[in-house]
Coordinates of C-alpha atoms in Angstrom, one line a residue:
Chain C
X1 CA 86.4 136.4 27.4
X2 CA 88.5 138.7 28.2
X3 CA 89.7 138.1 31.6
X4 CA 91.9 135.0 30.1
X5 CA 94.6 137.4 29.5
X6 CA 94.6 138.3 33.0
X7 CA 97.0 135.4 33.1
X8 CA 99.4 136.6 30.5
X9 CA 102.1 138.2 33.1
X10 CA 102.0 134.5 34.5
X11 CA 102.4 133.0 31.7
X12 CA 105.3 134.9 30.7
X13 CA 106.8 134.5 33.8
X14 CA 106.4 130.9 34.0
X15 CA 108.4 130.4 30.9
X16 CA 110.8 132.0 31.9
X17 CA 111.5 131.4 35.4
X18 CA 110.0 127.7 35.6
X19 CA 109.9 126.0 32.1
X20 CA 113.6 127.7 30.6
X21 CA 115.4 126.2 34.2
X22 CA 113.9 122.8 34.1
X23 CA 114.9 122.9 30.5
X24 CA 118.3 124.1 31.5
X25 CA 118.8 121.5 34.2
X26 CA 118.3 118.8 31.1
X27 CA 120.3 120.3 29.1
X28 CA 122.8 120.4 31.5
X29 CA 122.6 117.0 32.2
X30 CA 123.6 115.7 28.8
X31 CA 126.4 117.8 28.4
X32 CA 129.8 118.3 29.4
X33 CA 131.9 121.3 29.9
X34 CA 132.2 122.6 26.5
X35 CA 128.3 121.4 25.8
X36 CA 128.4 118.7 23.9
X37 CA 126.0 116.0 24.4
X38 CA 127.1 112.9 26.7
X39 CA 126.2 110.3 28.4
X40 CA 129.1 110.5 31.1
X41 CA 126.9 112.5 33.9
X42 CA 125.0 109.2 34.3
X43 CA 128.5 107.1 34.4
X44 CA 129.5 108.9 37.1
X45 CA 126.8 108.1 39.1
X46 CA 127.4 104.1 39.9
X47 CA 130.2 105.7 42.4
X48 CA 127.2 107.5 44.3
X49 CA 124.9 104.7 44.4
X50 CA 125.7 104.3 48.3
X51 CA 123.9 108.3 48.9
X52 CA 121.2 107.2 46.7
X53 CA 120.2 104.0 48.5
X54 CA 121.1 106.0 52.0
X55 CA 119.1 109.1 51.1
X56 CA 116.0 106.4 49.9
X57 CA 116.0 104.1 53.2
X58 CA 116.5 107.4 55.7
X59 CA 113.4 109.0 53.9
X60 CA 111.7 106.2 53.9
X61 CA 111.7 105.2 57.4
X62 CA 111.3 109.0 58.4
X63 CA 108.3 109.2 56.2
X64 CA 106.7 106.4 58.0
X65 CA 107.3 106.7 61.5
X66 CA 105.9 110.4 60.7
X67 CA 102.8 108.7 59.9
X68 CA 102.6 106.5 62.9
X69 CA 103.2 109.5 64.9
X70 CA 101.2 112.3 63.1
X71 CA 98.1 110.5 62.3
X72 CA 97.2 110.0 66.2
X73 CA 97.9 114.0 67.0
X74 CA 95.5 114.5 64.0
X75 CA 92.9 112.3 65.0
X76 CA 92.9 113.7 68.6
X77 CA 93.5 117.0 67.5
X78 CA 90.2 116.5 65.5
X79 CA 88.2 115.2 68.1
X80 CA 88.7 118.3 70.3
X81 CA 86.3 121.2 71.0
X82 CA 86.3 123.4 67.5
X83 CA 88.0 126.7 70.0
X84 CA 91.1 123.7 71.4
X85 CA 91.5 122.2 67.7
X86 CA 92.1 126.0 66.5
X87 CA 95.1 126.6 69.7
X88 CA 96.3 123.2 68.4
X89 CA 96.9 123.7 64.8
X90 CA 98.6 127.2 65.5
X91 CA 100.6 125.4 67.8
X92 CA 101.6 122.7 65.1
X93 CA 102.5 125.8 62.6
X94 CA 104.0 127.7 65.4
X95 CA 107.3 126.1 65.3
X96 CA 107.8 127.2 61.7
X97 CA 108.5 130.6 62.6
X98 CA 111.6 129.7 64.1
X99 CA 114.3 128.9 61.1
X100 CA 114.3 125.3 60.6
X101 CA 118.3 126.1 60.3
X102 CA 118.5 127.3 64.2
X103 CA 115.8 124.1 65.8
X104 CA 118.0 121.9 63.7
X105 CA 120.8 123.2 65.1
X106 CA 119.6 122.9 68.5
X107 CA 119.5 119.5 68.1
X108 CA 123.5 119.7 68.5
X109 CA 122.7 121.4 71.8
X110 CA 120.3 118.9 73.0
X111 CA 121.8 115.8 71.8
X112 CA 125.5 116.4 72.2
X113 CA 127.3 113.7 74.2
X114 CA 129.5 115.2 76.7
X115 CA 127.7 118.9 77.0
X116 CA 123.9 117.9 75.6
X117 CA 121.0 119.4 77.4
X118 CA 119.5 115.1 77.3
X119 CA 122.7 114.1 78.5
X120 CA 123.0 116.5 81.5
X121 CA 119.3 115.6 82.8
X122 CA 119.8 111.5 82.3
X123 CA 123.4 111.4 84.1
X124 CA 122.2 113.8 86.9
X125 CA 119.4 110.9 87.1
X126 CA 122.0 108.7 87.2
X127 CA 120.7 107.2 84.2
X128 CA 123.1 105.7 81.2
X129 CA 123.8 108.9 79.0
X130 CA 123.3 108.1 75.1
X131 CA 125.2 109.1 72.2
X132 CA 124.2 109.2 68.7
X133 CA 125.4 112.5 67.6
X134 CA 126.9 112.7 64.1
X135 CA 124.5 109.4 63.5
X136 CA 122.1 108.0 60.8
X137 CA 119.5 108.0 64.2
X138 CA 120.2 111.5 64.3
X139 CA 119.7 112.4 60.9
X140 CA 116.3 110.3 61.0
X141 CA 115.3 112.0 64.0
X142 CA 116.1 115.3 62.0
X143 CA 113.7 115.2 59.5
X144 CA 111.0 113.5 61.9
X145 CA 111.3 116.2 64.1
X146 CA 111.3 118.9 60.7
X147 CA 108.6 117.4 59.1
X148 CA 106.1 116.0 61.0
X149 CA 103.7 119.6 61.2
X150 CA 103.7 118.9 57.9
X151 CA 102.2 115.0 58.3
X152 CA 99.8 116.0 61.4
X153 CA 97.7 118.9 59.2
X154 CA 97.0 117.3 56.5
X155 CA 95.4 114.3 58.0
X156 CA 93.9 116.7 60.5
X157 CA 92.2 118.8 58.1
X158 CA 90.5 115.1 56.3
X159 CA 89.6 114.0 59.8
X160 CA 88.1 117.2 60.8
X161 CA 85.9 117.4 57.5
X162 CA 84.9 114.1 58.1
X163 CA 80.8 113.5 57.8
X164 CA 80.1 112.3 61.7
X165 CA 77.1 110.5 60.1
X166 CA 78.8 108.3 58.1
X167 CA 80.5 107.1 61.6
X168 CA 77.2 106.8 63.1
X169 CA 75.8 104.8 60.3
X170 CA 78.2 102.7 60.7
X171 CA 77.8 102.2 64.2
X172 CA 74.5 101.8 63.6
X173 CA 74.9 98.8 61.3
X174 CA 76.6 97.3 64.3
X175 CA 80.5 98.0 64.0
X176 CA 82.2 98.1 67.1
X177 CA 84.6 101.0 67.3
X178 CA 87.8 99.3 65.8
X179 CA 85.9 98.6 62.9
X180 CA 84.6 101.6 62.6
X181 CA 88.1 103.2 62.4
X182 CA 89.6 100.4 60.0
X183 CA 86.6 100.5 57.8
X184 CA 85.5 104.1 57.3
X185 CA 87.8 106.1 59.3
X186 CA 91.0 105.0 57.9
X187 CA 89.9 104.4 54.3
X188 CA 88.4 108.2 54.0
X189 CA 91.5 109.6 55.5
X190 CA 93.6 108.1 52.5
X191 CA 93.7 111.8 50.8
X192 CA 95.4 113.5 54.2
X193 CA 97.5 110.4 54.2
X194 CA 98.9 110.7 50.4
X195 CA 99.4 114.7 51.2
X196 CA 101.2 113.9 54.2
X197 CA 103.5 111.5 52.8
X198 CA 104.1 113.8 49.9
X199 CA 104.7 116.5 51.8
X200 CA 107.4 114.6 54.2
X201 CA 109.0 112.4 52.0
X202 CA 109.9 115.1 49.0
X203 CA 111.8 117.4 51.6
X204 CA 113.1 114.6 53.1
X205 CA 114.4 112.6 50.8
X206 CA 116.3 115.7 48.9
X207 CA 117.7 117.6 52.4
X208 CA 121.3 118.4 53.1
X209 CA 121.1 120.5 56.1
X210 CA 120.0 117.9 58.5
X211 CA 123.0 115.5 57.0
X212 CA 125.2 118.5 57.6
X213 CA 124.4 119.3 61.2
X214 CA 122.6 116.2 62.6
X215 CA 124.8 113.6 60.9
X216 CA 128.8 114.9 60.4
X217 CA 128.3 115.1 56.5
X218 CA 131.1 112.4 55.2
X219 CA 129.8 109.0 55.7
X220 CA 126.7 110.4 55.9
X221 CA 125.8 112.4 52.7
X222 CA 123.0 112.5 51.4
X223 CA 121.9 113.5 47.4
X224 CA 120.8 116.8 49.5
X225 CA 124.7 117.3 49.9
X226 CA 126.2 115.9 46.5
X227 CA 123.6 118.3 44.9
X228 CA 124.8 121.2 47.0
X229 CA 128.5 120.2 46.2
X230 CA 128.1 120.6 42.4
X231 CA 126.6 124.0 42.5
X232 CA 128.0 125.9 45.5
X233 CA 130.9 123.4 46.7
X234 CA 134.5 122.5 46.3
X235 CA 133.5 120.5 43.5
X236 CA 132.2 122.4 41.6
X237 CA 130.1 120.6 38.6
X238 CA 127.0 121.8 37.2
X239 CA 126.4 119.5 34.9
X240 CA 126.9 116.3 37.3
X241 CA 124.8 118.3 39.3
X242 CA 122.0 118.6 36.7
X243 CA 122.2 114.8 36.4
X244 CA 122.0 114.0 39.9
X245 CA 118.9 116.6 40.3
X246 CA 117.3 115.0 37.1
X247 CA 117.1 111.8 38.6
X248 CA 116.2 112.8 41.9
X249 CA 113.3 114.7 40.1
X250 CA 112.3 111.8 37.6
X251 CA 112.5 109.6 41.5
X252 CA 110.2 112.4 43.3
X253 CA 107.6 112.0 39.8
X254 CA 107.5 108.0 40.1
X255 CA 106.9 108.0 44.2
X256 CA 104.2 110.2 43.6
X257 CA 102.3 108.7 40.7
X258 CA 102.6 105.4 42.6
X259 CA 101.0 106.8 45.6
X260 CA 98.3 108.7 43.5
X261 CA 97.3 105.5 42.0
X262 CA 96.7 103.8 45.8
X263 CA 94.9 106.4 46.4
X264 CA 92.8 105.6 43.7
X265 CA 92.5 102.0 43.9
X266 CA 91.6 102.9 47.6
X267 CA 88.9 105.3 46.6
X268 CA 87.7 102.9 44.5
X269 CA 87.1 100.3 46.7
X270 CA 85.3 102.3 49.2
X271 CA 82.5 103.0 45.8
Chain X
X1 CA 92.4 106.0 81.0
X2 CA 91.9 106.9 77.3
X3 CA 91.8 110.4 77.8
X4 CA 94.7 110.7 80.1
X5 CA 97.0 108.1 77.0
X6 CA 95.9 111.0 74.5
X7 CA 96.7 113.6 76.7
X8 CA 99.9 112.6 77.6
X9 CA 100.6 111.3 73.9
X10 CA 99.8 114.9 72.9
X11 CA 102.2 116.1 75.6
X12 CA 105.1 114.0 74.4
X13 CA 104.5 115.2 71.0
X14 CA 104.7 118.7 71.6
X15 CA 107.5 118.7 74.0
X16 CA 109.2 117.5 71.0
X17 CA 108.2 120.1 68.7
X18 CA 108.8 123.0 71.2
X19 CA 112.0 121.8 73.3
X20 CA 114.5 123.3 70.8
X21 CA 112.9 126.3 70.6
X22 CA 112.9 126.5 74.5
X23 CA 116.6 125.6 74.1
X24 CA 117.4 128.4 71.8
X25 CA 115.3 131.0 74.0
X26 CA 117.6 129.8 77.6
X27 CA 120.9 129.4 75.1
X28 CA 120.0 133.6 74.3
X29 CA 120.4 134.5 78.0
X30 CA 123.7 132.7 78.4
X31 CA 126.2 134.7 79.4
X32 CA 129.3 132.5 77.4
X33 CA 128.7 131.3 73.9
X34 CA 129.3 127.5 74.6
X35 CA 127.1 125.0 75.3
X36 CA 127.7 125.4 79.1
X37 CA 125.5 127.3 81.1
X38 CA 127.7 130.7 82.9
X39 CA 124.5 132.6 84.0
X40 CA 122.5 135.0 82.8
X41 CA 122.8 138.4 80.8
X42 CA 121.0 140.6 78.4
X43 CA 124.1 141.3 76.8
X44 CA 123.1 139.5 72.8
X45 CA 119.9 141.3 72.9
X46 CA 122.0 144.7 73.1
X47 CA 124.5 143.9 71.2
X48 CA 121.9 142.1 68.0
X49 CA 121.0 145.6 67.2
X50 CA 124.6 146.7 66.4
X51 CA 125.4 143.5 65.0
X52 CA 126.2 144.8 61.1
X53 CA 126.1 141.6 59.3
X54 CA 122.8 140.2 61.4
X55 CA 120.8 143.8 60.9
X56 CA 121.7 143.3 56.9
X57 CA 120.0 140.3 56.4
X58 CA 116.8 141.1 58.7
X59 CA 116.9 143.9 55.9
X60 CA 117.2 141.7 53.2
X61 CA 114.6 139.1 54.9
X62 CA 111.8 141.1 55.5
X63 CA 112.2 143.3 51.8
X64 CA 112.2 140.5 49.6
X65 CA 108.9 139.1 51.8
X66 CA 107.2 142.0 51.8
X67 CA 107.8 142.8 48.0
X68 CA 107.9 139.4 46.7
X69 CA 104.5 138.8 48.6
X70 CA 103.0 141.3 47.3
X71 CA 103.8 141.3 43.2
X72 CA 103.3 137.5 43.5
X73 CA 99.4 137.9 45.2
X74 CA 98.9 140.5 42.0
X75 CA 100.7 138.4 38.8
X76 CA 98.6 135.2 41.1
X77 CA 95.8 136.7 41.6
X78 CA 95.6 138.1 37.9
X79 CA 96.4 134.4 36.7
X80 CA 93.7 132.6 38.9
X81 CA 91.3 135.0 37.1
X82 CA 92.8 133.7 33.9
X83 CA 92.8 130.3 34.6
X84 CA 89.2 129.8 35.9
X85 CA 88.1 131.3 32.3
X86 CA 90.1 129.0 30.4
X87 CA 89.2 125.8 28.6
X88 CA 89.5 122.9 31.0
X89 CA 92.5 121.6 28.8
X90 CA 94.8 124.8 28.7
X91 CA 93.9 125.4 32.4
X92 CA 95.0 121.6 33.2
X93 CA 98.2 122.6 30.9
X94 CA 98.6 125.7 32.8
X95 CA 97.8 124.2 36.0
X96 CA 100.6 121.5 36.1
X97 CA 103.5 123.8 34.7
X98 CA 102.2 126.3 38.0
X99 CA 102.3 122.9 40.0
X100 CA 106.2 122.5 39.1
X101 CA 107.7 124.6 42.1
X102 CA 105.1 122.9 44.1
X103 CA 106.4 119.3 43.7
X104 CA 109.8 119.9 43.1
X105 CA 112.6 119.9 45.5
X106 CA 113.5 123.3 47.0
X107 CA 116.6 122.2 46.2
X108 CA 116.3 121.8 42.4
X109 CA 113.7 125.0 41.7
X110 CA 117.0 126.9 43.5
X111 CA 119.8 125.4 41.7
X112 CA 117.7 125.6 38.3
X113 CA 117.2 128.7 38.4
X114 CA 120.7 129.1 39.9
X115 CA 121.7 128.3 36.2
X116 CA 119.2 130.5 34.9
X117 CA 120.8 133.7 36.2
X118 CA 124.2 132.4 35.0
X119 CA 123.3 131.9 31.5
X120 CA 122.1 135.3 31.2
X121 CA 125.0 136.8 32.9
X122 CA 122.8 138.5 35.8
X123 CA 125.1 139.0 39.0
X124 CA 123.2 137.0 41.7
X125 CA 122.2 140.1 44.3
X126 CA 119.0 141.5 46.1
X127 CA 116.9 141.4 42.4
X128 CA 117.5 137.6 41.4
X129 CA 116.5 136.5 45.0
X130 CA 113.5 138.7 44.7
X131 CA 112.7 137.1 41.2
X132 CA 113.1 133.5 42.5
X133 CA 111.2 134.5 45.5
X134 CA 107.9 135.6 43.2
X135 CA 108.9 132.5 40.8
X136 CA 108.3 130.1 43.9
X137 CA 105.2 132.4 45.8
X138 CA 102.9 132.6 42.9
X139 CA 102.1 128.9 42.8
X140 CA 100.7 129.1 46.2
X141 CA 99.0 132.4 45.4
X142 CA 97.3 130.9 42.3
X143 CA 96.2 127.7 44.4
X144 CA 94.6 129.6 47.4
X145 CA 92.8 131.9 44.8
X146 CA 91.1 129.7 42.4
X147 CA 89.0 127.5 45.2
X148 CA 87.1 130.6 45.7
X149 CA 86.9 131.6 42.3
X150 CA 84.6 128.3 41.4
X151 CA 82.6 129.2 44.8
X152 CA 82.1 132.7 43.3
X153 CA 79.0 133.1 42.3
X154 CA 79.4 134.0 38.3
X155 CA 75.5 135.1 38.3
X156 CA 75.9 138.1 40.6
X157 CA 78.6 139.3 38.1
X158 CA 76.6 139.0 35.5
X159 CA 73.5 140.9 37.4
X160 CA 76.2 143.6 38.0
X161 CA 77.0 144.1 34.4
X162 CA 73.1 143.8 33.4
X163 CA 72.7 146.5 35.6
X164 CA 75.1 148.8 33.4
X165 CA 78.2 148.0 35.6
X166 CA 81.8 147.7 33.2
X167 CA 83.8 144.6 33.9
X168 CA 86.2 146.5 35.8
X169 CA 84.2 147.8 38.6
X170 CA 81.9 144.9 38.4
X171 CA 84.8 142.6 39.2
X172 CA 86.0 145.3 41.8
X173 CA 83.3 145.8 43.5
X174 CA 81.4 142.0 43.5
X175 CA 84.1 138.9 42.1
X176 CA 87.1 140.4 44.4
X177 CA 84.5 140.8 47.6
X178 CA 84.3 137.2 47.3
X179 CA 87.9 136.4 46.6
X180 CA 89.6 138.1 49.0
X181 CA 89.7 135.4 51.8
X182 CA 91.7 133.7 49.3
X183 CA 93.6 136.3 48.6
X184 CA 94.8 137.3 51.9
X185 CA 95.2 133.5 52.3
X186 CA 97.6 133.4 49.9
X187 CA 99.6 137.1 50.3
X188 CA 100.2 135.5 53.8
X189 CA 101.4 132.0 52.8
X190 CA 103.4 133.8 50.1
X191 CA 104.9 135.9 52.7
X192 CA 105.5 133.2 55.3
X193 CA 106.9 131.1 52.8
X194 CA 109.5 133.4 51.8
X195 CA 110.4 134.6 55.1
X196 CA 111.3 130.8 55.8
X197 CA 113.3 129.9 52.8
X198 CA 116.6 128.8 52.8
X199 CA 117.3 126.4 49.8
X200 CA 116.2 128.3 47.0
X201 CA 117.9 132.3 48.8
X202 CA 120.9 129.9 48.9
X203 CA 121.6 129.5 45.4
X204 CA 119.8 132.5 44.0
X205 CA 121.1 135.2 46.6
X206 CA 124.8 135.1 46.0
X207 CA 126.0 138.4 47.7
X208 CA 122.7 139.0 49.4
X209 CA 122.1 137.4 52.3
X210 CA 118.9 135.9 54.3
X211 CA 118.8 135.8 57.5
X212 CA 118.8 132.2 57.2
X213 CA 121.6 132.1 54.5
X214 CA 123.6 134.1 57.2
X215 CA 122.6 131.7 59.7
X216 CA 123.7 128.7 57.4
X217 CA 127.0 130.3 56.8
X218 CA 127.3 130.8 61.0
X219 CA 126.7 127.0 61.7
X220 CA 129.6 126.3 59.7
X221 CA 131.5 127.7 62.4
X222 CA 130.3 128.5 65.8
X223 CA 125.9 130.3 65.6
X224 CA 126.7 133.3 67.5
X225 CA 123.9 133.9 70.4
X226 CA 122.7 137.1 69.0
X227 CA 120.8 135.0 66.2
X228 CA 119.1 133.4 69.2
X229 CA 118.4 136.6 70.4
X230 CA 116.7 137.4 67.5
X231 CA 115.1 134.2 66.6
X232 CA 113.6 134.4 70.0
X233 CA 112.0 138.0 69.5
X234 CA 110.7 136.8 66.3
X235 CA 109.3 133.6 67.7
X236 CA 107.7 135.2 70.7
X237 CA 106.1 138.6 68.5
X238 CA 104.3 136.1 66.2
X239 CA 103.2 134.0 69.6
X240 CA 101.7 137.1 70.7
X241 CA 100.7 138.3 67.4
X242 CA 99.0 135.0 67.4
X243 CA 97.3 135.2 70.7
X244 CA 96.1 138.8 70.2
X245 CA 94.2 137.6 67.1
X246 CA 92.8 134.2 68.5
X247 CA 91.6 136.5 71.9
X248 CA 89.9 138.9 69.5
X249 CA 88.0 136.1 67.2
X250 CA 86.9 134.7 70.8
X251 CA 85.6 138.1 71.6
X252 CA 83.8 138.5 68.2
X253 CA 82.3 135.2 68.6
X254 CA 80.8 135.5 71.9
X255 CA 79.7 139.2 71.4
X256 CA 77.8 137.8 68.1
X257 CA 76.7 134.9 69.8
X258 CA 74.9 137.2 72.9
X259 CA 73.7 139.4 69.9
X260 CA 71.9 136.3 68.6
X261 CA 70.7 135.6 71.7
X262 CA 69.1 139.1 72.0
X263 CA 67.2 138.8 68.9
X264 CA 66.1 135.3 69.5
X265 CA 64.6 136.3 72.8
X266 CA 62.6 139.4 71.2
X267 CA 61.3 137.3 68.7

């Protein structure tokens, strides 16, 4: 066939603009200044075990309390009349026409201790004002507030595609409607769920603008901000840089294949 | 009871998602640029459209969408075609290098090809952020495409060409009537996508500036309101964009729908 070369101009491009960097970023890796091959990169590293493990546990935890509150808006999303469910998804994709940059940054203006728009409503309720600006609880609420479109449509879309007559079969063999949900709903939703995760955790895991603005950098780096440091900071390192990425990438690859395989194991226990 | 907990859960959650933006849209009517509330004024909106540095990146913005959107939905499109003709283990090949900017980092596709640029000497400008743009838009071109390429239906392609049409018009006229939902699908994801970007413009951009690269560079200091100005006009065009199009399908839909009703009644 001749259509196959219809793919050429990709292919090309590919090379060079996807395969040649990921090489590069290797190569990088292994070498020092004057390019010859080392180990040191990965020395180095020990010192920034702290981001690593900080960056892991505040992805983590965003990643899951996404989940507990996306997969709810899904399921009720799904459950509305087909015209509400469309308003509701635009509305869920809506806020990503604002720049992430600016809502994050808003944040400031909402949760800022002495001037905040939170702390101006709860003290002229004469409630207790709260402070966690430049905080690891701001950072988390950062990327929850970032990411979770991105949790809520992908369970939505499995929920909505979701053969009603397997529900009613069940219900028919006599499950009540908690079991129906832990034993057919749930299980068949595993795909959305894996997307989901995906979809929050990778973001979340290498960001460095919410650690900038939500958390005071310092203390609070992430490898978001030591990767953004070797290529466009004071300290400037590419190579480091390339090592840091390389793991984070090699990270992102394991996360995921472990993840794929529940979802296989899942699928096949529902067969 | 249920329905009013789901309501008001609902509620809860989308006061979250929207009360920044409602922040922003009050904070562009503030007369002083702090964080304290001095009245209102019009004033940023004027003074946006002779802001120099703001009106540069807009430009920048929406050129390297438009254009990066559209060669990506051809070199995409072209490739899906490719693809869904290829043996199942060079298109699996194929498929996972296109998968690459997918799963990786924003992060890492920008600072790779960051390093890219500087190995061959290209000064970092309007061109390499356009080229990074298409590098990271195709994927999702390529993705929306080739679900309706295996839908197509290959036998009325092969009916056109039995009936003396060349590939060319035959795929004109039949394969790309049945493509083209996932075409536009992806043209419009490509050009969302790169309207949005800030990790990869920030490496690959270098003296060409995004609106949001501009806007990064602002939150280092003090965001001057005129970017909430024009965030707001932005956020509220594609609102209405939005509801325009949603009001139209509804009016579509019921016109069809009394049509149906019509014929069903004459029958």
């Amino acid at each position: 066939m001749k259509s196959k070369s219809l793919s050429i101009p990709f292919l090309i491009w590919a090379v060079i603009f996807i395969i040649i960097p990921m090489i590069f970023i290797i190569a990088f890796a292994f070498t020092d200044d004057n390019f010859n091959f080392t180990f040191d990169n990965f020395n180095h590293l020990n010192r920034y075990l702290p981001v690593f493990l900080r960056s892991l546990k505040l992805s983590i935890i965003s990643t899951v309390i996404c989940l507990a509150l996306g997969y709810p808006v899904g399921y009720i999303i799904s459950k509305m009349s087909p015209k509400v469910q469309n308003v509701f998804v635009l509305l869920t994709m809506l806020p990503m026409w604002m720049n992430f940059l600016l809502r994050t940054y808003s944040w400031i203006k909402i949760l800022n201790t002495e001037s905040g728009v939170l702390n101006t409503i709860l003290s002229a309720l004469n409630l207790p004002t709260i402070d966690i600006m430049d905080t690891q609880f701001a950072i988390v609420l950062g990327m929850i507030y970032n990411f979770l479109p991105f949790m809520i449509l992908p369970i939505y879309s499995v929920l909505t595609k979701m053969d009603e007559k397997v529900i009613e079969a069940a219900k028919d063999l006599g499950a009540n409607n908690v079991q129906v949900f832990f034993k057919v709903v749930l299980p068949l939703s595993v795909p959305g769920i894996i997307t989901g995760l995906t979809m929050v955790f990778v973001p979340a895991i290498s960001t460095f603008i919410i650690s900038k603005l939500l958390g005071g950098g310092g203390a609070n780096m992430l490898i978001g901000d030591l990767i953004d440091m070797q290529f466009l900071g004071n300290a400037y390192n590419p190579h480091l840089g390339s090592a840091i990425s390389l793991i984070l990438m090699v990270f992102i690859l394991i996360s995921m294949g472990v993840m794929r395989k529940f979802d296989s194991d899942e699928a096949g226990g529902i067969m | 009871m249920l329905k009013f907990l789901k309501r008001f859960y609902i509620f809860i959650i989308f006061t979250f998602l929207y009360a920044p933006i409602a922040v922003l849209i009050a904070y562009s009517f503030n007369s002083s640029k702090s964080s304290k509330w001095t009245g209102f004024t019009f004033d940023w909106y004027i003074q946006l459209f002779q802001d120099k540095q703001i009106m540069n990146s807009w430009g920048v913005t929406l050129r390297v969408a438009i254009f990066s959107a559209i060669i990506a939905t051809i070199i995409g499109t072209m490739a899906a075609i490719g693809i869904a003709n290829m043996k199942k283990r060079t298109r699996s090949a194929v498929l996972s290098v296109n998968n690459i900017p997918v799963t990786n980092p924003d992060i890492i596709t920008g600072v790779s090809l960051m390093l890219l640029f500087i190995a061959l000497r290209i000064e970092r400008g309007e061109i390499t952020l356009l080229l990074a743009h298409i590098t990271f838009n195709i994927p999702y071109v390529i993705l929306s495409v080739l679900p309706k390429l295996h839908q197509a239906d290959n036998m009325t392609y092969e009916a056109a060409l039995d009936l003396g049409a060349t590939p060319f018009s035959a795929f004109w006229k039949v394969v790309f009537h049945e493509i083209k939902p996932g075409i536009v699908t992806g043209f419009i994801l490509a050009f969302t996508l790169s309207f949005d970007d800030f990790m990869i413009s920030n490496y690959t951009g270098g003296t060409a500036q995004t609106l949001a690269v501009t806007i990064f560079s602002m939150t280092k200091k003090k965001i001057n309101p005129k970017i909430y100005a024009l965030s707001s006009i932005m956020f509220l065009t594609v609102l209405i964009l939005l509801i325009i199009v949603n009001l139209r399908q509804d009016d579509n839909n019921s016109k069809k729908e009394r049509k149906l009703k019509k014929v069903e009644k004459n029958l």
